[in-house]
Every structure is written in structure tokens, then in C-alpha cells.
Amino acid sequence: MMKLTGRLGDEFGLSPTDSGHWSAVVDASWRGWTGPHGGALAGLLLDVAQRADERPVRNADVRFLGKPSLGALTLHATAHRVGRSTAVVDVLATQDDAPVVAATVTLGAHGTTAIAEHSSRPAPVVPAPPDCPVFALPREIVPAGAHFVIRPAAGPLPLTGADEAMMCAWIATDPELAIDASSLALLADALPPGLFPLLTAPVAIPTVTLSMQLHAATTAPAPVLVRTQNVSTADGWSVDDTDIWDRHGTLLATARQTRRVLG
């Protein structure tokens, strides 16, 4: 299994090829349900954006444009300055010259303000990580599950025919990956689709778009607490919301995924 150390992109051999272009390789250990793990691809694009502009990521909108496959990716970043403190970086990933994933990433410098800090999404009260047994995703179906240590902390498990479409778990990478924008995009997609607790057999529900907002940085060690909830499912489409807190209860990121239901 690929060992995760340092920046996420380094684990995919992310390297510049010429001005604004990068290459990376996603190996078979990162296969999700039907192709490369979507969170890994999203995190890879965010890593490229941060290499183009070192300011903190504030927002990312990721769009899956085709059906990516395992193997080599070519990535291109275009940075747009927005005043002195903000930049927008567009990142496009291609395979065989065809676009497969794109992201628009907003980055902004830290600022000072007289307004008090505020968050309206407190972390739920759950058992501490050591008190939550490890739950392993079936690696024969989702090999990328081997990259996550998942400890369910609240709500039902996937594929249990439950009456609540929510999962909440402490999640870390093995070994630990630095908690930054790219790894948070990865962790936002670590759990199965929010609809899965209602089901008793897996169904393909791929992500079409992922939007993520970053709220705070953290120095707390992994794991982080990830809660994913299905907002709605109708007409062959499904929407999930995900919140991520650190071990001190600080809200780090929120994300929304729009998915197709193919079963």
C-alpha cells in the first residue's frame, strides 16, 4: 500500500513538466467503486492549486467532467489575482488530452478584523477515537479503503437497512497525512455516499460535483471527525452534506456533493 507522508500530491508523484503543467500517477490502490477515488482526485487538484499560490484555500468547486481511469494524469493550473489578498486558481486534469476533472479554487490571505469568530456548527458529542472500534471498507470492492482508518462514532453503518441516512466517524489516513486543504478534500469523500445506511446492497452513486469550504486551520493531530448526511435523493440524483471537525471540536471544513444514482 502507498504510504502517505507529507503533501498528498507527493504520493502521486506530482511534479512540474513545464510552465503551469504537472504530471501525476494514480495507482490501483486508489481505486474507488468504479475508478480513481474521487476525494483523492479532488485533493490532488487542490494540491496543484496551492503550489500555484501558497495562500490558504478558502473554497473549492470540483467538477468531474468524464470517466477518469487509473494511471497518468496531466494537470494545468491558471492563477488569477483578485486584489492583493485573494487569488483564484483554475486547475484542469486530463487523460489522453481529454478533460476528466476540473476545479476552481479560491485562496486568500489571513486577515485581521474586529468581528468575533463564530461557528454555528458545533461538533456532535461522540465517544473518543480509542473508544470507537475500527470499521474497514471492503477492500475487494473499494481498494482505496485501505488508505483510511475509520472509527464509526455515531449513526448507523452503511448497507444496514437503517432509517437514518447519516454516518459519523473519526477518520485518519494510515500513516497520518498532514491535515490541510488537499487532505480534507480526500477525507470529505472517505465515507460511502450518505444514502448507504438506508440500503442493504451497494449501488453506484458517483460524484458529479464537490464544493468545499475551509473554515479554520488546525494543529491538532488526526483523526478528524467526519459527519456525512444525505440531504435528498430524487429523480436519479442525490445530495450529501459533510462536516469535518478536529479533535478539539473546531470546524475545519464543510462540503456538498451532488451525485448521480445509477442503480
Steps between C-alpha positions, in 0.01 A plus 500: 500500500621852419618674815362849559758750621532873447281657229238291329628579151843359583341157546384509137837613371368850430773689315519800264555430131510856366345837580160440662496127428537205737499122472377241751418130509208346692576134568259208551506532879295819455213340308157589634174337392555525125816706451745727682378612843320831448632657820856413402454672163342805665783518751758469224352798314497705822866415556582630152307821576700552820826449315388772259411737786607436860218691669249292699214337308163652584271323253521236229248398236593170335325363191542147366480546123550147372579151618858512632708184505796388706842601373658822378340843527610831352399807700502866399461792742404857411520758780294819504587777745204663677637804680793469740365229730302261280565274203290260296675200346338288229640147479420254220598132499509311171565146381586438136429871438140460623384700807397280794502725810504878546509723806465869574683574825479828693799582721528791741749640748425516871347830606428688821154619596312634800224243442508212748551150364179301466388152396142374500593132455633360826650153494263227617570333833642157417735249665873566475686330213655221714149403613375452143588168331651510152266439205664380179352575159498185283836525326403252229234755394670825603881455512539866600344406833841365603622861519251594774462411867126544564354483852118543495396732783126560444220403266446176309751309291474481118284230339312419822149594384482772765243780514756783523711614204796622705845371596744652749851369556849587613723466192874512445733393225752223568765620560375845594479765230536868588157657545481765229262595218599211274473234770167645618364459145616139517341445842174668393455207260631225729159371608256328261217709350262632765217285365684175580366443857149469349613229256584132544701458178747743336390723212722719284445863607792693345578863579437755224593814694665564837503841664711549814540796734796530738428660838810466717846352513600254771806380684311213661611149404286261298242355497234753406127458555309466172120509480329432168123533457281451196299818444274364227473229237255526209481469122826305481699766689626511859647783712726445802629750757822432693645679804853446634625598849836452668545324834443829685161555336615767254308500173761451228297449183153452357427338166205423275500229235250467217481137385337288232312190614574223250312213666 
